[in-house]
Amino acid sequence: MIKENLAEVEKNICAACERAGRDRNEVTLITVSKTNPVPRLKEAMDCGIHIFGENKVQEMLEKQEELPETLEWHMIGHLQRNKVKYLMGKVALIHSVDSFRLAQEISKEAGKRGITQDILVEINVAEEESKFGITAKEAVDLVREIAKLPNVHIQGLMTIAPFVANPEENREVFRALKKLSVDIRRKNIDNVTMNVLSMGMTNDYEVAIEEGATMIRVGTGIFGKRSYTV
Ligand SMILES: *Cc1c(COP(=O)(O)O)cnc(C)c1O
């Protein structure tokens, strides 16, 4: 099942890239493995997957213990400051930085270990009350502030688009995030690169790719529906 799903997702990614005149290599698929047990991740690994996204620190660390160190992990969920220390050295990228205080904590803990942590700033483009992330208006100021911290590096932006029946409804959201990243890049802020746009999930990753996503986060489309009892 995972194998067939992955083949389908890969086919869709290629088709979206083709429609947008983009190279397939510009888009990184993050396999969102939250709530799925280790054997399911192993199954995905057998199909060539080595990049996983998780939204809970504890769950991710438990899985890491049982899996090879060669895997690449992404923290995509809302992160509490008191959990930051456990993540250091364990994740390639933290997608969900939504406040200066969180970035400050990450920089402090990364500094203790002599590393620089790559991060994305999470933008609540649609300004949904139920979602974390800062508004597009607040973004430039926050990016400027975070950029001054010594042990984090902003690689780009992330958004979680609204849940919609028709993915076309999110095209404007993705377009707005892309535009924001271009605006920020033009400001040439030290210690900030805007190479990563993390946007698009199972429901809307093809539209996100058409609008410039460089990372898509796909869970259900690969593993099937999550059972939250796991
Ligand atoms: C769960 C989750 C995803 C994956 O969602 P699917 O609809 O299952 O593809 C992507 N991004 C974030 C932040 C998530 O929490």
mmCIF file of C-alpha atoms and ligand atoms in Angstrom:
data_model
loop_
_atom_site.group_PDB
_atom_site.id
_atom_site.type_symbol
_atom_site.label_atom_id
_atom_site.label_comp_id
_atom_site.label_asym_id
_atom_site.label_seq_id
_atom_site.Cartn_x
_atom_site.Cartn_y
_atom_site.Cartn_z
ATOM 1 C CA MET A 1 0.000 0.000 0.000
ATOM 2 C CA ILE A 2 2.748 2.475 0.994
ATOM 3 C CA LYS A 3 4.659 1.521 -2.124
ATOM 4 C CA GLU A 4 1.701 2.216 -4.398
ATOM 5 C CA ASN A 5 0.885 5.457 -2.570
ATOM 6 C CA LEU A 6 4.453 6.651 -2.925
ATOM 7 C CA ALA A 7 4.448 5.870 -6.618
ATOM 8 C CA GLU A 8 1.246 7.871 -6.990
ATOM 9 C CA VAL A 9 2.614 10.834 -5.029
ATOM 10 C CA GLU A 10 5.834 10.754 -7.056
ATOM 11 C CA LYS A 11 3.860 10.726 -10.280
ATOM 12 C CA ASN A 12 1.807 13.718 -9.104
ATOM 13 C CA ILE A 13 4.929 15.636 -8.027
ATOM 14 C CA CYS A 14 6.493 15.093 -11.448
ATOM 15 C CA ALA A 15 3.325 16.167 -13.236
ATOM 16 C CA ALA A 16 3.012 19.334 -11.119
ATOM 17 C CA CYS A 17 6.683 20.166 -11.754
ATOM 18 C CA GLU A 18 6.136 19.676 -15.439
ATOM 19 C CA ARG A 19 3.080 21.943 -15.486
ATOM 20 C CA ALA A 20 5.049 24.635 -13.659
ATOM 21 C CA GLY A 21 8.163 24.247 -15.793
ATOM 22 C CA ARG A 22 10.167 23.222 -12.737
ATOM 23 C CA ASP A 23 12.796 20.549 -12.238
ATOM 24 C CA ARG A 24 11.734 17.608 -10.047
ATOM 25 C CA ASN A 25 14.928 18.115 -8.015
ATOM 26 C CA GLU A 26 13.670 21.475 -6.773
ATOM 27 C CA VAL A 27 11.014 19.767 -4.657
ATOM 28 C CA THR A 28 11.816 17.726 -1.552
ATOM 29 C CA LEU A 29 9.177 15.297 -0.353
ATOM 30 C CA ILE A 30 8.940 15.125 3.421
ATOM 31 C CA THR A 31 7.189 11.948 4.436
ATOM 32 C CA VAL A 32 5.067 12.871 7.455
ATOM 33 C CA SER A 33 5.184 9.839 9.716
ATOM 34 C CA LYS A 34 3.436 11.175 12.836
ATOM 35 C CA THR A 35 1.226 8.610 14.581
ATOM 36 C CA ASN A 36 2.615 5.845 12.364
ATOM 37 C CA PRO A 37 4.591 3.117 14.150
ATOM 38 C CA VAL A 38 8.203 2.262 13.290
ATOM 39 C CA PRO A 39 7.421 -0.746 11.032
ATOM 40 C CA ARG A 40 5.475 1.585 8.737
ATOM 41 C CA LEU A 41 8.466 3.934 8.531
ATOM 42 C CA LYS A 42 10.653 0.938 7.702
ATOM 43 C CA GLU A 43 8.268 0.052 4.923
ATOM 44 C CA ALA A 44 8.637 3.564 3.523
ATOM 45 C CA MET A 45 12.429 3.272 3.881
ATOM 46 C CA ASP A 46 12.328 0.097 1.811
ATOM 47 C CA CYS A 47 10.752 2.229 -0.917
ATOM 48 C CA GLY A 48 13.661 4.670 -0.797
ATOM 49 C CA ILE A 49 12.327 7.242 1.678
ATOM 50 C CA HIS A 50 14.864 8.750 4.082
ATOM 51 C CA ILE A 51 13.313 12.092 5.060
ATOM 52 C CA PHE A 52 10.629 12.041 7.750
ATOM 53 C CA GLY A 53 8.537 14.770 9.353
ATOM 54 C CA GLU A 54 7.164 14.524 12.889
ATOM 55 C CA ASN A 55 5.123 16.933 14.965
ATOM 56 C CA LYS A 56 5.885 15.713 18.495
ATOM 57 C CA VAL A 57 9.357 15.727 20.025
ATOM 58 C CA GLN A 58 8.957 12.646 22.206
ATOM 59 C CA GLU A 59 7.455 10.545 19.426
ATOM 60 C CA MET A 60 10.234 11.528 17.045
ATOM 61 C CA LEU A 61 12.996 10.691 19.532
ATOM 62 C CA GLU A 62 11.477 7.278 20.225
ATOM 63 C CA LYS A 63 11.407 6.464 16.532
ATOM 64 C CA GLN A 64 14.951 7.704 16.017
ATOM 65 C CA GLU A 65 16.181 5.259 18.662
ATOM 66 C CA GLU A 66 14.939 2.352 16.603
ATOM 67 C CA LEU A 67 15.984 3.534 13.173
ATOM 68 C CA PRO A 68 19.323 4.113 11.375
ATOM 69 C CA GLU A 69 21.159 7.367 12.032
ATOM 70 C CA THR A 70 21.352 8.085 8.324
ATOM 71 C CA LEU A 71 17.758 9.320 8.197
ATOM 72 C CA GLU A 72 16.896 13.019 7.989
ATOM 73 C CA TRP A 73 14.255 14.354 10.392
ATOM 74 C CA HIS A 74 12.141 17.490 10.227
ATOM 75 C CA MET A 75 10.173 18.994 13.107
ATOM 76 C CA ILE A 76 6.973 20.306 11.560
ATOM 77 C CA GLY A 77 4.703 20.683 14.593
ATOM 78 C CA HIS A 78 4.189 23.434 17.124
ATOM 79 C CA LEU A 79 7.195 23.440 19.434
ATOM 80 C CA GLN A 80 7.303 24.354 23.107
ATOM 81 C CA ARG A 81 10.403 26.070 24.386
ATOM 82 C CA ASN A 82 11.006 23.520 27.126
ATOM 83 C CA LYS A 83 11.307 20.761 24.497
ATOM 84 C CA VAL A 84 13.890 22.520 22.345
ATOM 85 C CA LYS A 85 16.902 21.084 24.152
ATOM 86 C CA TYR A 86 15.912 17.527 23.280
ATOM 87 C CA LEU A 87 15.836 18.343 19.579
ATOM 88 C CA MET A 88 19.317 19.730 19.211
ATOM 89 C CA GLY A 89 21.469 17.689 16.865
ATOM 90 C CA LYS A 90 18.459 15.526 16.011
ATOM 91 C CA VAL A 91 16.714 17.510 13.289
ATOM 92 C CA ALA A 92 17.832 18.884 9.943
ATOM 93 C CA LEU A 93 15.207 21.617 9.981
ATOM 94 C CA ILE A 94 12.623 23.062 12.362
ATOM 95 C CA HIS A 95 9.709 24.281 10.224
ATOM 96 C CA SER A 96 7.551 25.749 12.949
ATOM 97 C CA VAL A 97 9.322 28.755 14.467
ATOM 98 C CA ASP A 98 6.575 31.238 15.265
ATOM 99 C CA SER A 99 8.054 33.570 17.866
ATOM 100 C CA PHE A 100 11.258 35.352 18.785
ATOM 101 C CA ARG A 101 11.342 33.651 22.166
ATOM 102 C CA LEU A 102 11.267 30.218 20.552
ATOM 103 C CA ALA A 103 14.045 31.181 18.131
ATOM 104 C CA GLN A 104 16.032 32.574 21.046
ATOM 105 C CA GLU A 105 15.733 29.292 22.936
ATOM 106 C CA ILE A 106 16.782 27.313 19.857
ATOM 107 C CA SER A 107 19.803 29.581 19.374
ATOM 108 C CA LYS A 108 20.776 29.238 23.040
ATOM 109 C CA GLU A 109 20.548 25.443 23.049
ATOM 110 C CA ALA A 110 22.268 25.117 19.656
ATOM 111 C CA GLY A 111 25.039 27.382 20.940
ATOM 112 C CA LYS A 112 25.633 25.112 23.936
ATOM 113 C CA ARG A 113 26.340 22.297 21.497
ATOM 114 C CA GLY A 114 28.394 24.403 19.109
ATOM 115 C CA ILE A 115 25.958 23.983 16.231
ATOM 116 C CA THR A 116 23.796 26.233 14.099
ATOM 117 C CA GLN A 117 20.202 25.094 13.748
ATOM 118 C CA ASP A 118 18.428 25.625 10.426
ATOM 119 C CA ILE A 119 14.885 26.913 10.868
ATOM 120 C CA LEU A 120 11.879 28.162 8.938
ATOM 121 C CA VAL A 121 9.544 30.903 10.109
ATOM 122 C CA GLU A 122 5.936 29.739 10.185
ATOM 123 C CA ILE A 123 3.486 32.140 8.594
ATOM 124 C CA ASN A 124 -0.254 31.962 9.151
ATOM 125 C CA VAL A 125 -0.997 33.365 5.706
ATOM 126 C CA ALA A 126 -4.739 32.900 5.902
ATOM 127 C CA GLU A 127 -4.768 34.345 9.452
ATOM 128 C CA GLU A 128 -6.814 31.465 10.799
ATOM 129 C CA GLU A 129 -7.367 31.802 14.526
ATOM 130 C CA SER A 130 -6.913 28.091 15.092
ATOM 131 C CA LYS A 131 -3.402 28.061 13.632
ATOM 132 C CA PHE A 132 0.012 28.948 14.942
ATOM 133 C CA GLY A 133 2.331 31.182 12.986
ATOM 134 C CA ILE A 134 2.717 34.892 12.582
ATOM 135 C CA THR A 135 0.938 37.070 10.062
ATOM 136 C CA ALA A 136 2.630 38.078 6.832
ATOM 137 C CA LYS A 137 2.691 41.676 8.095
ATOM 138 C CA GLU A 138 4.708 40.695 11.161
ATOM 139 C CA ALA A 139 7.111 38.541 9.176
ATOM 140 C CA VAL A 140 9.773 41.008 8.090
ATOM 141 C CA ASP A 141 10.300 42.412 11.578
ATOM 142 C CA LEU A 142 10.455 38.967 13.145
ATOM 143 C CA VAL A 143 12.873 37.682 10.493
ATOM 144 C CA ARG A 144 15.122 40.696 11.115
ATOM 145 C CA GLU A 145 15.122 40.048 14.858
ATOM 146 C CA ILE A 146 15.743 36.318 14.597
ATOM 147 C CA ALA A 147 18.510 36.904 12.053
ATOM 148 C CA LYS A 148 20.573 38.564 14.790
ATOM 149 C CA LEU A 149 20.674 35.393 16.872
ATOM 150 C CA PRO A 150 24.054 33.652 16.569
ATOM 151 C CA ASN A 151 23.092 29.971 16.401
ATOM 152 C CA VAL A 152 20.070 29.795 14.152
ATOM 153 C CA HIS A 153 19.898 30.222 10.402
ATOM 154 C CA ILE A 154 16.637 31.118 8.682
ATOM 155 C CA GLN A 155 16.378 29.061 5.506
ATOM 156 C CA GLY A 156 12.909 30.160 4.473
ATOM 157 C CA LEU A 157 9.214 30.125 5.295
ATOM 158 C CA MET A 158 6.551 27.556 6.086
ATOM 159 C CA THR A 159 2.783 27.669 6.115
ATOM 160 C CA ILE A 160 -0.068 25.321 6.903
ATOM 161 C CA ALA A 161 -2.843 26.230 4.507
ATOM 162 C CA PRO A 162 -6.494 25.979 5.539
ATOM 163 C CA PHE A 163 -8.304 22.692 5.148
ATOM 164 C CA VAL A 164 -10.404 23.138 2.020
ATOM 165 C CA ALA A 165 -12.489 20.868 -0.155
ATOM 166 C CA ASN A 166 -10.940 22.123 -3.365
ATOM 167 C CA PRO A 167 -7.144 22.629 -3.311
ATOM 168 C CA GLU A 168 -7.487 25.458 -5.813
ATOM 169 C CA GLU A 169 -8.861 27.511 -2.928
ATOM 170 C CA ASN A 170 -5.373 27.502 -1.407
ATOM 171 C CA ARG A 171 -3.572 28.727 -4.506
ATOM 172 C CA GLU A 172 -3.699 32.336 -3.271
ATOM 173 C CA VAL A 173 -2.284 31.288 0.092
ATOM 174 C CA PHE A 174 0.710 29.608 -1.557
ATOM 175 C CA ARG A 175 1.173 32.515 -3.928
ATOM 176 C CA ALA A 176 1.186 34.921 -0.989
ATOM 177 C CA LEU A 177 3.855 32.898 0.857
ATOM 178 C CA LYS A 178 6.023 32.811 -2.265
ATOM 179 C CA LYS A 179 5.625 36.558 -2.703
ATOM 180 C CA LEU A 180 6.549 37.153 0.926
ATOM 181 C CA SER A 181 9.711 35.085 0.548
ATOM 182 C CA VAL A 182 10.703 37.051 -2.556
ATOM 183 C CA ASP A 183 10.071 40.335 -0.702
ATOM 184 C CA ILE A 184 12.213 39.200 2.216
ATOM 185 C CA ARG A 185 14.987 37.939 -0.044
ATOM 186 C CA ARG A 186 15.161 41.337 -1.753
ATOM 187 C CA LYS A 187 15.955 42.917 1.603
ATOM 188 C CA ASN A 188 19.246 41.004 1.725
ATOM 189 C CA ILE A 189 19.135 40.482 5.465
ATOM 190 C CA ASP A 190 22.372 39.036 6.872
ATOM 191 C CA ASN A 191 22.093 35.418 8.055
ATOM 192 C CA VAL A 192 18.828 34.903 6.143
ATOM 193 C CA THR A 193 18.390 32.859 3.003
ATOM 194 C CA MET A 194 15.023 32.257 1.411
ATOM 195 C CA ASN A 195 15.751 28.992 -0.365
ATOM 196 C CA VAL A 196 13.056 26.939 1.318
ATOM 197 C CA LEU A 197 9.304 27.250 0.939
ATOM 198 C CA SER A 198 7.621 24.522 2.964
ATOM 199 C CA MET A 199 4.014 24.373 1.823
ATOM 200 C CA GLY A 200 1.529 21.807 0.604
ATOM 201 C CA MET A 201 0.125 18.686 2.280
ATOM 202 C CA THR A 202 -1.730 15.639 0.970
ATOM 203 C CA ASN A 203 -4.724 17.653 -0.061
ATOM 204 C CA ASP A 204 -2.977 20.449 -1.920
ATOM 205 C CA TYR A 205 0.707 19.677 -2.593
ATOM 206 C CA GLU A 206 0.299 19.787 -6.360
ATOM 207 C CA VAL A 207 -1.030 23.340 -6.269
ATOM 208 C CA ALA A 208 1.746 24.237 -3.804
ATOM 209 C CA ILE A 209 4.381 22.917 -6.209
ATOM 210 C CA GLU A 210 2.866 24.928 -9.041
ATOM 211 C CA GLU A 211 3.197 28.000 -6.820
ATOM 212 C CA GLY A 212 6.820 27.390 -5.873
ATOM 213 C CA ALA A 213 6.984 24.962 -2.935
ATOM 214 C CA THR A 214 10.459 23.513 -2.404
ATOM 215 C CA MET A 215 9.335 21.198 0.406
ATOM 216 C CA ILE A 216 5.996 19.442 0.586
ATOM 217 C CA ARG A 217 4.817 17.600 3.697
ATOM 218 C CA VAL A 218 2.761 14.539 2.851
ATOM 219 C CA GLY A 219 1.394 12.105 5.427
ATOM 220 C CA THR A 220 -2.013 10.671 4.601
ATOM 221 C CA GLY A 221 -1.222 10.431 0.901
ATOM 222 C CA ILE A 222 1.595 8.015 1.721
ATOM 223 C CA PHE A 223 0.554 6.151 4.863
ATOM 224 C CA GLY A 224 -3.205 6.362 4.497
ATOM 225 C CA LYS A 225 -5.555 7.815 7.074
ATOM 226 C CA ARG A 226 -4.035 8.274 10.527
ATOM 227 C CA SER A 227 -5.570 6.519 13.475
ATOM 228 C CA TYR A 228 -5.077 8.825 16.408
ATOM 229 C CA THR A 229 -5.236 5.973 18.887
ATOM 230 C CA VAL A 230 -1.658 4.865 18.065
HETATM 231 C C1 LIG B 1 0.168 16.252 9.704
HETATM 232 C C2 LIG B 1 0.872 17.365 9.021
HETATM 233 C C3 LIG B 1 1.145 17.303 7.636
HETATM 234 C C4 LIG B 1 0.680 16.162 6.749
HETATM 235 O O1 LIG B 1 -0.681 16.224 6.565
HETATM 236 P P1 LIG B 1 -1.420 15.214 5.549
HETATM 237 O O2 LIG B 1 -2.681 15.886 5.240
HETATM 238 O O3 LIG B 1 -1.589 13.918 6.271
HETATM 239 O O4 LIG B 1 -0.533 15.071 4.357
HETATM 240 C C5 LIG B 1 1.844 18.351 7.085
HETATM 241 N N1 LIG B 1 2.266 19.408 7.812
HETATM 242 C C6 LIG B 1 2.026 19.497 9.129
HETATM 243 C C7 LIG B 1 2.526 20.678 9.879
HETATM 244 C C8 LIG B 1 1.325 18.480 9.777
HETATM 245 O O5 LIG B 1 1.093 18.592 11.093
#
